[in-house]
Amino acid sequence: MTAGRSSEVAQARPALPLAGIRVLDFTWVLAGPYGTRILADYGADVIKVQTDRRMVGYVGNGYFTTWNRNKRSIALDLDFPEAKEIARKLAVLSDIVVDNFSARVMRSWGLDEDSLRGLRPDLISAHLSGMGHDGPYANYVSYGPTAQALSGMTALTSYENGRPVGFGFSYSDHVAGLTMANAVLAALDYRDRTGVGQTIDVSQFESTAYLMGTAYLEAAVGNPPAPVGNAVANGGVFRCLGEDRWIAVEAPTPRAETALRALVGEGDITTAISRWASSRAAEEAVMLLQDSGIAASVVASAEDLVERDEGLRARHFWIEAEHPQFGRTRFDGPPPRLSATPSGAPRPSPILGQHSRDVYGDLLGLSDADIHRLTDSGVFR
Amino acid sequence: MTKEQTTPGPAAGQSATAGPLEGLRVLDTATGAAAFAGRILADLGADVVKLEPPGGEVGRRTPPFVTSPDGPSSLFFWHYNLGKQSCVLDPSDRHLSSLLDWADVVIDGGPEQPFDLTGARIGRPGVVHAHIAGFGAGPRASWVATELVAQAAGGMMYVNGNPDDTPLRAYGEQAHHLASHYLVTGILLALRVKRRTGLGQAIEVTLQEAVASAVEHVGVLYNYEDKVPSRQGDLHWVRAYAIFECSDGYVTLCWNRNWRDLVALLAADGAEGDLDDPKFEIPEVLDSSIEHIREVLQAWARPRTAVEIFERGQLFRMPWAMVNPPGIALLDPHLRERGFFAPLVGPSGSILPASGVPVHLSATPWRARAGAPSLGANSDSILQKLAELSPRKFS
């Protein structure tokens, strides 16, 4: 059995690490939901606050489904004054409140920490935004590509001597969400030991800049880095047989270099690997290289990752959950593999308002009559 | 023995608390860029002891270098080991056992480091034993990975780069960065369990899975739409962001915000062309007109500066930005005003701008606090402390 994924069989296990922690989640699209997903995966009760107006994702159901498994959903339209009062009551019953709005929006709803801290002194209030809540760009609009471009990551993710290419997707959304999750977990640890809550201001720009390695240091000492593409000593990315099939190879140690030479022959190393790889299937080439102790992989497409990768399959990296509307849904499982408290068997992403009754009834104690009235009047929509 | 590097800057002087993880004891044997996990914990206030063999770990010999009084010194090592202490032991030294007794968390550098940590949890049930692997336990346990290989194996490389060209590596050590962040996630989760039960556990994060969980559309499009996304150059997969040349560099522009605002922005300069034709408000027409839209935007952008385009776009609520080279990002007024860079004494003795503050925490800062240690800088003081070790543990 692979460590770090729970089997279907119910066994006496320690409770999940975040059992008993409640997160009131106002985030949407990718960065915020990616951050709260990891909290939900490890047992936090993440309650997603939505309206039907904001259910729209980019690309149909898969996008929402992938980033929102294991969460609960309530429908609440914060344009109604009564909705704001209900949101405040839920916030007071939560350990963590997360949003990705501008500072102004949460304040106008009375959901900023200044409004809530009197009611819940140990609250952890996490704000995720493109630029953070102060500074010259505080009110600027930012998506993933914005933060990537400003940080320098786009410019340096380019071929040698070429114009900028950058990422084909919003990498910094993942980065910001993950950074926020770690900040929340650290703040939770501090709260548990001291009883002190705090406010967390996560900027997507800064969390991306934190992953720029030595680039700023090199610039500061007068040698700013230029893009180098895939350049490494003794390796690179090489075309194999088949359409758009490639391998990445790297032999960074003398021992690996010797082993690589034994496979690909003499002469210029790049030319030799290139010639050797071009007459082989990518999988075969990788097998030969790894058998010789050389780091190598197929340049994996989505199909490779989901269908062909034996390692990911054996480790149950892709996990599935039966969704009440969409049938069987599949998504990537959480990377941290904990031996004693693995992530739980996944629950599918919620339908809008799926848990309204549980949350408003059981948690807030609203009567059925009240829930009906608020649903009919559009507050719970 | 060389002197311990400390920071004279305000960043260190004013820190009343050492961060949210103050008091947490971490023994770190990770090497290369995997040392980033320990650095994140140090930035969060943990007491991180970097255990190295005589001669130091490979990161100390990894470029780029700067000149220091003792010869070339690695900026790579400095960046990935900020705020740690360095303890040098021979791998057979009996003090290893005492260090394991001391630690709440052991970050195991695996086969890349020479210390035998297999028994880290034997007789120490409270220890959290964490490691980053390339491919991890399973049929590929013996496979080796580097950064380049991990970006390929995790599906990131296949979707970065030009369609008719080689798949492209993302800048830097992103697989190691993601895995380090996720290792910290695992450690913080395990510490929470430990507080409740007294028990530690083992944590594994693989480079491959860390990457494969951070490639936005790759799994989504395959799992839900049976599509295999490929490379499309500087065009983001949603087909509405791309990179444009301007008078002094490049900018990233998008055209999927409010279309009429975009047309109004261009029209103010008489540069809207035919984009005011209402047909472009039909999504299908828009999507089939990408080349044309790019031409119009390119013609508008070319004579303008990157900063001018950034500010103008933001006035119209467009998430546009300069494609900054790192030297310009280093001077960015927003990063400066928010104190992102922490001035710390670098290996050459001069002050360097450390990537200091990724997140603002109001009560307990997440912040780089000190430079990286010279080799064995703290060996004596650590071994002396071990001799008088109190039984107190992080709880």
PDB file of C-alpha atoms in Angstrom, chain B residues 9-188:
ATOM      1  CA  GLY B   9      19.338  45.668   9.302  1.00  0.00           C
ATOM      2  CA  PRO B  10      16.086  46.775  10.853  1.00  0.00           C
ATOM      3  CA  ALA B  11      14.493  43.502   9.795  1.00  0.00           C
ATOM      4  CA  ALA B  12      16.293  41.595  12.519  1.00  0.00           C
ATOM      5  CA  GLY B  13      16.532  44.327  15.099  1.00  0.00           C
ATOM      6  CA  GLN B  14      12.844  44.921  15.565  1.00  0.00           C
ATOM      7  CA  SER B  15      11.595  41.337  15.610  1.00  0.00           C
ATOM      8  CA  ALA B  16      10.030  40.781  18.993  1.00  0.00           C
ATOM      9  CA  THR B  17       8.603  37.451  17.916  1.00  0.00           C
ATOM     10  CA  ALA B  18      10.528  35.140  15.660  1.00  0.00           C
ATOM     11  CA  GLY B  19       7.398  34.314  13.707  1.00  0.00           C
ATOM     12  CA  PRO B  20       4.475  31.943  14.098  1.00  0.00           C
ATOM     13  CA  LEU B  21       6.686  28.869  14.468  1.00  0.00           C
ATOM     14  CA  GLU B  22       8.983  30.302  17.122  1.00  0.00           C
ATOM     15  CA  GLY B  23      10.355  27.467  19.220  1.00  0.00           C
ATOM     16  CA  LEU B  24       9.958  24.772  16.576  1.00  0.00           C
ATOM     17  CA  ARG B  25      13.140  22.727  16.211  1.00  0.00           C
ATOM     18  CA  VAL B  26      14.051  21.535  12.750  1.00  0.00           C
ATOM     19  CA  LEU B  27      17.023  19.402  11.772  1.00  0.00           C
ATOM     20  CA  ASP B  28      17.577  19.939   8.058  1.00  0.00           C
ATOM     21  CA  THR B  29      19.755  17.717   5.873  1.00  0.00           C
ATOM     22  CA  ALA B  30      18.154  18.663   2.544  1.00  0.00           C
ATOM     23  CA  THR B  31      20.560  19.681  -0.185  1.00  0.00           C
ATOM     24  CA  GLY B  32      20.446  21.933  -3.231  1.00  0.00           C
ATOM     25  CA  ALA B  33      17.131  23.636  -3.889  1.00  0.00           C
ATOM     26  CA  ALA B  34      15.297  21.151  -1.640  1.00  0.00           C
ATOM     27  CA  ALA B  35      16.796  23.211   1.184  1.00  0.00           C
ATOM     28  CA  PHE B  36      14.033  25.727   0.439  1.00  0.00           C
ATOM     29  CA  ALA B  37      11.593  23.862   2.710  1.00  0.00           C
ATOM     30  CA  GLY B  38      13.851  24.480   5.693  1.00  0.00           C
ATOM     31  CA  ARG B  39      14.271  28.082   4.656  1.00  0.00           C
ATOM     32  CA  ILE B  40      10.491  28.602   4.602  1.00  0.00           C
ATOM     33  CA  LEU B  41      10.313  27.184   8.132  1.00  0.00           C
ATOM     34  CA  ALA B  42      13.146  29.502   9.205  1.00  0.00           C
ATOM     35  CA  ASP B  43      11.304  32.457   7.654  1.00  0.00           C
ATOM     36  CA  LEU B  44       8.287  31.393   9.733  1.00  0.00           C
ATOM     37  CA  GLY B  45      10.413  31.592  12.877  1.00  0.00           C
ATOM     38  CA  ALA B  46      11.520  27.996  13.394  1.00  0.00           C
ATOM     39  CA  ASP B  47      14.954  27.171  14.763  1.00  0.00           C
ATOM     40  CA  VAL B  48      16.492  25.390  11.756  1.00  0.00           C
ATOM     41  CA  VAL B  49      19.808  23.583  12.126  1.00  0.00           C
ATOM     42  CA  LYS B  50      21.336  22.672   8.819  1.00  0.00           C
ATOM     43  CA  LEU B  51      23.388  19.538   9.320  1.00  0.00           C
ATOM     44  CA  GLU B  52      26.240  19.195   6.875  1.00  0.00           C
ATOM     45  CA  PRO B  53      29.188  16.837   6.423  1.00  0.00           C
ATOM     46  CA  PRO B  54      32.722  18.236   6.528  1.00  0.00           C
ATOM     47  CA  GLY B  55      33.139  20.201   3.313  1.00  0.00           C
ATOM     48  CA  GLY B  56      29.483  21.217   3.293  1.00  0.00           C
ATOM     49  CA  GLU B  57      26.564  20.220   1.094  1.00  0.00           C
ATOM     50  CA  VAL B  58      26.543  20.572  -2.682  1.00  0.00           C
ATOM     51  CA  GLY B  59      24.553  23.809  -2.554  1.00  0.00           C
ATOM     52  CA  ARG B  60      27.654  25.618  -1.318  1.00  0.00           C
ATOM     53  CA  ARG B  61      29.334  24.746  -4.623  1.00  0.00           C
ATOM     54  CA  THR B  62      26.364  25.597  -6.834  1.00  0.00           C
ATOM     55  CA  PRO B  63      26.433  28.695  -9.080  1.00  0.00           C
ATOM     56  CA  PRO B  64      25.867  31.621  -9.240  1.00  0.00           C
ATOM     57  CA  PHE B  65      28.787  32.820  -7.153  1.00  0.00           C
ATOM     58  CA  VAL B  66      29.961  36.130  -5.752  1.00  0.00           C
ATOM     59  CA  THR B  67      33.448  36.998  -4.649  1.00  0.00           C
ATOM     60  CA  SER B  68      33.966  36.866  -0.922  1.00  0.00           C
ATOM     61  CA  PRO B  69      37.062  37.216   1.275  1.00  0.00           C
ATOM     62  CA  ASP B  70      37.293  33.386   1.337  1.00  0.00           C
ATOM     63  CA  GLY B  71      36.962  33.007  -2.434  1.00  0.00           C
ATOM     64  CA  PRO B  72      33.847  32.423  -4.555  1.00  0.00           C
ATOM     65  CA  SER B  73      30.745  32.065  -2.462  1.00  0.00           C
ATOM     66  CA  SER B  74      27.439  30.673  -3.659  1.00  0.00           C
ATOM     67  CA  LEU B  75      24.445  32.996  -3.959  1.00  0.00           C
ATOM     68  CA  PHE B  76      22.421  29.841  -4.570  1.00  0.00           C
ATOM     69  CA  PHE B  77      23.348  28.474  -1.157  1.00  0.00           C
ATOM     70  CA  TRP B  78      22.748  31.841   0.453  1.00  0.00           C
ATOM     71  CA  HIS B  79      19.257  32.174  -0.966  1.00  0.00           C
ATOM     72  CA  TYR B  80      18.130  28.650  -0.103  1.00  0.00           C
ATOM     73  CA  ASN B  81      19.542  28.670   3.426  1.00  0.00           C
ATOM     74  CA  LEU B  82      18.699  32.099   4.810  1.00  0.00           C
ATOM     75  CA  GLY B  83      18.112  32.165   8.529  1.00  0.00           C
ATOM     76  CA  LYS B  84      19.469  28.688   9.277  1.00  0.00           C
ATOM     77  CA  GLN B  85      22.331  27.654  11.522  1.00  0.00           C
ATOM     78  CA  SER B  86      25.070  25.371  10.229  1.00  0.00           C
ATOM     79  CA  CYS B  87      26.306  22.397  12.195  1.00  0.00           C
ATOM     80  CA  VAL B  88      29.040  20.220  10.730  1.00  0.00           C
ATOM     81  CA  LEU B  89      29.350  16.627  11.853  1.00  0.00           C
ATOM     82  CA  ASP B  90      31.164  13.608  10.537  1.00  0.00           C
ATOM     83  CA  PRO B  91      28.418  11.175   9.462  1.00  0.00           C
ATOM     84  CA  SER B  92      29.597   8.697  12.119  1.00  0.00           C
ATOM     85  CA  ASP B  93      29.609  11.251  14.929  1.00  0.00           C
ATOM     86  CA  ARG B  94      27.610  10.124  17.977  1.00  0.00           C
ATOM     87  CA  HIS B  95      26.147  13.628  18.318  1.00  0.00           C
ATOM     88  CA  LEU B  96      23.833  12.816  15.434  1.00  0.00           C
ATOM     89  CA  SER B  97      21.664  10.890  17.874  1.00  0.00           C
ATOM     90  CA  SER B  98      21.499  13.878  20.229  1.00  0.00           C
ATOM     91  CA  LEU B  99      20.500  16.145  17.367  1.00  0.00           C
ATOM     92  CA  LEU B 100      17.696  13.741  16.479  1.00  0.00           C
ATOM     93  CA  ASP B 101      16.595  13.800  20.135  1.00  0.00           C
ATOM     94  CA  TRP B 102      16.567  17.588  19.965  1.00  0.00           C
ATOM     95  CA  ALA B 103      14.486  17.896  16.819  1.00  0.00           C
ATOM     96  CA  ASP B 104      10.721  18.137  16.463  1.00  0.00           C
ATOM     97  CA  VAL B 105      11.056  17.864  12.692  1.00  0.00           C
ATOM     98  CA  VAL B 106      13.730  16.096  10.656  1.00  0.00           C
ATOM     99  CA  ILE B 107      13.975  17.055   6.993  1.00  0.00           C
ATOM    100  CA  ASP B 108      15.729  14.136   5.364  1.00  0.00           C
ATOM    101  CA  GLY B 109      17.779  14.963   2.282  1.00  0.00           C
ATOM    102  CA  GLY B 110      17.652  11.298   1.279  1.00  0.00           C
ATOM    103  CA  PRO B 111      20.427   9.693  -0.752  1.00  0.00           C
ATOM    104  CA  GLU B 112      21.936  13.106  -1.528  1.00  0.00           C
ATOM    105  CA  GLN B 113      23.143  13.512   2.054  1.00  0.00           C
ATOM    106  CA  PRO B 114      25.480  11.200   4.018  1.00  0.00           C
ATOM    107  CA  PHE B 115      23.788  10.943   7.419  1.00  0.00           C
ATOM    108  CA  ASP B 116      21.937   7.795   8.419  1.00  0.00           C
ATOM    109  CA  LEU B 117      18.479   9.032   9.351  1.00  0.00           C
ATOM    110  CA  THR B 118      16.641   5.747   8.893  1.00  0.00           C
ATOM    111  CA  GLY B 119      16.269   5.447  12.649  1.00  0.00           C
ATOM    112  CA  ALA B 120      15.088   9.000  13.159  1.00  0.00           C
ATOM    113  CA  ARG B 121      11.745   7.844  14.527  1.00  0.00           C
ATOM    114  CA  ILE B 122      12.919   4.705  16.331  1.00  0.00           C
ATOM    115  CA  GLY B 123      12.520   5.448  20.008  1.00  0.00           C
ATOM    116  CA  ARG B 124      11.411   8.947  19.050  1.00  0.00           C
ATOM    117  CA  PRO B 125       7.728   8.521  18.205  1.00  0.00           C
ATOM    118  CA  GLY B 126       7.133  12.248  18.312  1.00  0.00           C
ATOM    119  CA  VAL B 127       9.485  13.085  15.464  1.00  0.00           C
ATOM    120  CA  VAL B 128       8.046  14.336  12.189  1.00  0.00           C
ATOM    121  CA  HIS B 129      10.276  12.834   9.490  1.00  0.00           C
ATOM    122  CA  ALA B 130       9.843  14.652   6.197  1.00  0.00           C
ATOM    123  CA  HIS B 131      11.454  14.267   2.829  1.00  0.00           C
ATOM    124  CA  ILE B 132      11.221  15.354  -0.787  1.00  0.00           C
ATOM    125  CA  ALA B 133      11.680  12.585  -3.352  1.00  0.00           C
ATOM    126  CA  GLY B 134      11.793  12.742  -7.125  1.00  0.00           C
ATOM    127  CA  PHE B 135       9.182  10.088  -7.871  1.00  0.00           C
ATOM    128  CA  GLY B 136       8.675   8.615  -4.391  1.00  0.00           C
ATOM    129  CA  ALA B 137       7.674   5.239  -3.018  1.00  0.00           C
ATOM    130  CA  GLY B 138       6.250   2.918  -5.649  1.00  0.00           C
ATOM    131  CA  PRO B 139       7.419   1.344  -8.891  1.00  0.00           C
ATOM    132  CA  ARG B 140       9.677   4.322  -9.630  1.00  0.00           C
ATOM    133  CA  ALA B 141      11.257   4.593  -6.202  1.00  0.00           C
ATOM    134  CA  SER B 142      14.714   4.048  -7.680  1.00  0.00           C
ATOM    135  CA  TRP B 143      14.271   6.661 -10.400  1.00  0.00           C
ATOM    136  CA  VAL B 144      16.239   9.866 -10.092  1.00  0.00           C
ATOM    137  CA  ALA B 145      15.026  13.358 -10.862  1.00  0.00           C
ATOM    138  CA  THR B 146      16.535  16.772 -11.332  1.00  0.00           C
ATOM    139  CA  GLU B 147      14.659  20.047 -11.646  1.00  0.00           C
ATOM    140  CA  LEU B 148      14.540  19.766 -15.443  1.00  0.00           C
ATOM    141  CA  VAL B 149      13.332  16.171 -15.288  1.00  0.00           C
ATOM    142  CA  ALA B 150      10.721  16.924 -12.622  1.00  0.00           C
ATOM    143  CA  GLN B 151       9.187  19.737 -14.672  1.00  0.00           C
ATOM    144  CA  ALA B 152       8.923  17.261 -17.555  1.00  0.00           C
ATOM    145  CA  ALA B 153       7.513  14.431 -15.408  1.00  0.00           C
ATOM    146  CA  GLY B 154       4.905  16.657 -13.736  1.00  0.00           C
ATOM    147  CA  GLY B 155       3.384  17.908 -16.977  1.00  0.00           C
ATOM    148  CA  MET B 156       4.506  21.525 -16.731  1.00  0.00           C
ATOM    149  CA  MET B 157       7.049  21.478 -19.523  1.00  0.00           C
ATOM    150  CA  TYR B 158       4.710  20.018 -22.129  1.00  0.00           C
ATOM    151  CA  VAL B 159       2.441  23.080 -21.961  1.00  0.00           C
ATOM    152  CA  ASN B 160       5.175  25.737 -21.816  1.00  0.00           C
ATOM    153  CA  GLY B 161       6.959  26.871 -24.988  1.00  0.00           C
ATOM    154  CA  ASN B 162       6.302  27.441 -28.654  1.00  0.00           C
ATOM    155  CA  PRO B 163       4.089  24.972 -30.517  1.00  0.00           C
ATOM    156  CA  ASP B 164       6.674  24.188 -33.179  1.00  0.00           C
ATOM    157  CA  ASP B 165       9.591  24.125 -30.778  1.00  0.00           C
ATOM    158  CA  THR B 166      11.040  22.172 -27.846  1.00  0.00           C
ATOM    159  CA  PRO B 167       8.962  22.063 -24.644  1.00  0.00           C
ATOM    160  CA  LEU B 168      10.305  24.767 -22.346  1.00  0.00           C
ATOM    161  CA  ARG B 169      11.500  24.627 -18.761  1.00  0.00           C
ATOM    162  CA  ALA B 170      10.002  27.218 -16.415  1.00  0.00           C
ATOM    163  CA  TYR B 171      12.592  29.534 -14.924  1.00  0.00           C
ATOM    164  CA  GLY B 172      14.465  28.367 -11.878  1.00  0.00           C
ATOM    165  CA  GLU B 173      13.687  25.587  -9.464  1.00  0.00           C
ATOM    166  CA  GLN B 174       9.911  25.622  -9.553  1.00  0.00           C
ATOM    167  CA  ALA B 175       9.497  21.873  -8.947  1.00  0.00           C
ATOM    168  CA  HIS B 176      11.648  22.183  -5.842  1.00  0.00           C
ATOM    169  CA  HIS B 177       9.814  25.322  -4.766  1.00  0.00           C
ATOM    170  CA  LEU B 178       6.414  23.668  -5.076  1.00  0.00           C
ATOM    171  CA  ALA B 179       7.599  20.514  -3.322  1.00  0.00           C
ATOM    172  CA  SER B 180       9.152  22.612  -0.546  1.00  0.00           C
ATOM    173  CA  HIS B 181       5.930  24.527   0.003  1.00  0.00           C
ATOM    174  CA  TYR B 182       4.012  21.253   0.085  1.00  0.00           C
ATOM    175  CA  LEU B 183       6.517  19.707   2.468  1.00  0.00           C
ATOM    176  CA  VAL B 184       5.904  22.653   4.802  1.00  0.00           C
ATOM    177  CA  THR B 185       2.163  22.021   4.444  1.00  0.00           C
ATOM    178  CA  GLY B 186       2.687  18.392   5.427  1.00  0.00           C
ATOM    179  CA  ILE B 187       4.916  19.330   8.355  1.00  0.00           C
ATOM    180  CA  LEU B 188       2.417  21.861   9.719  1.00  0.00           C
TER     181      LEU B 188
END
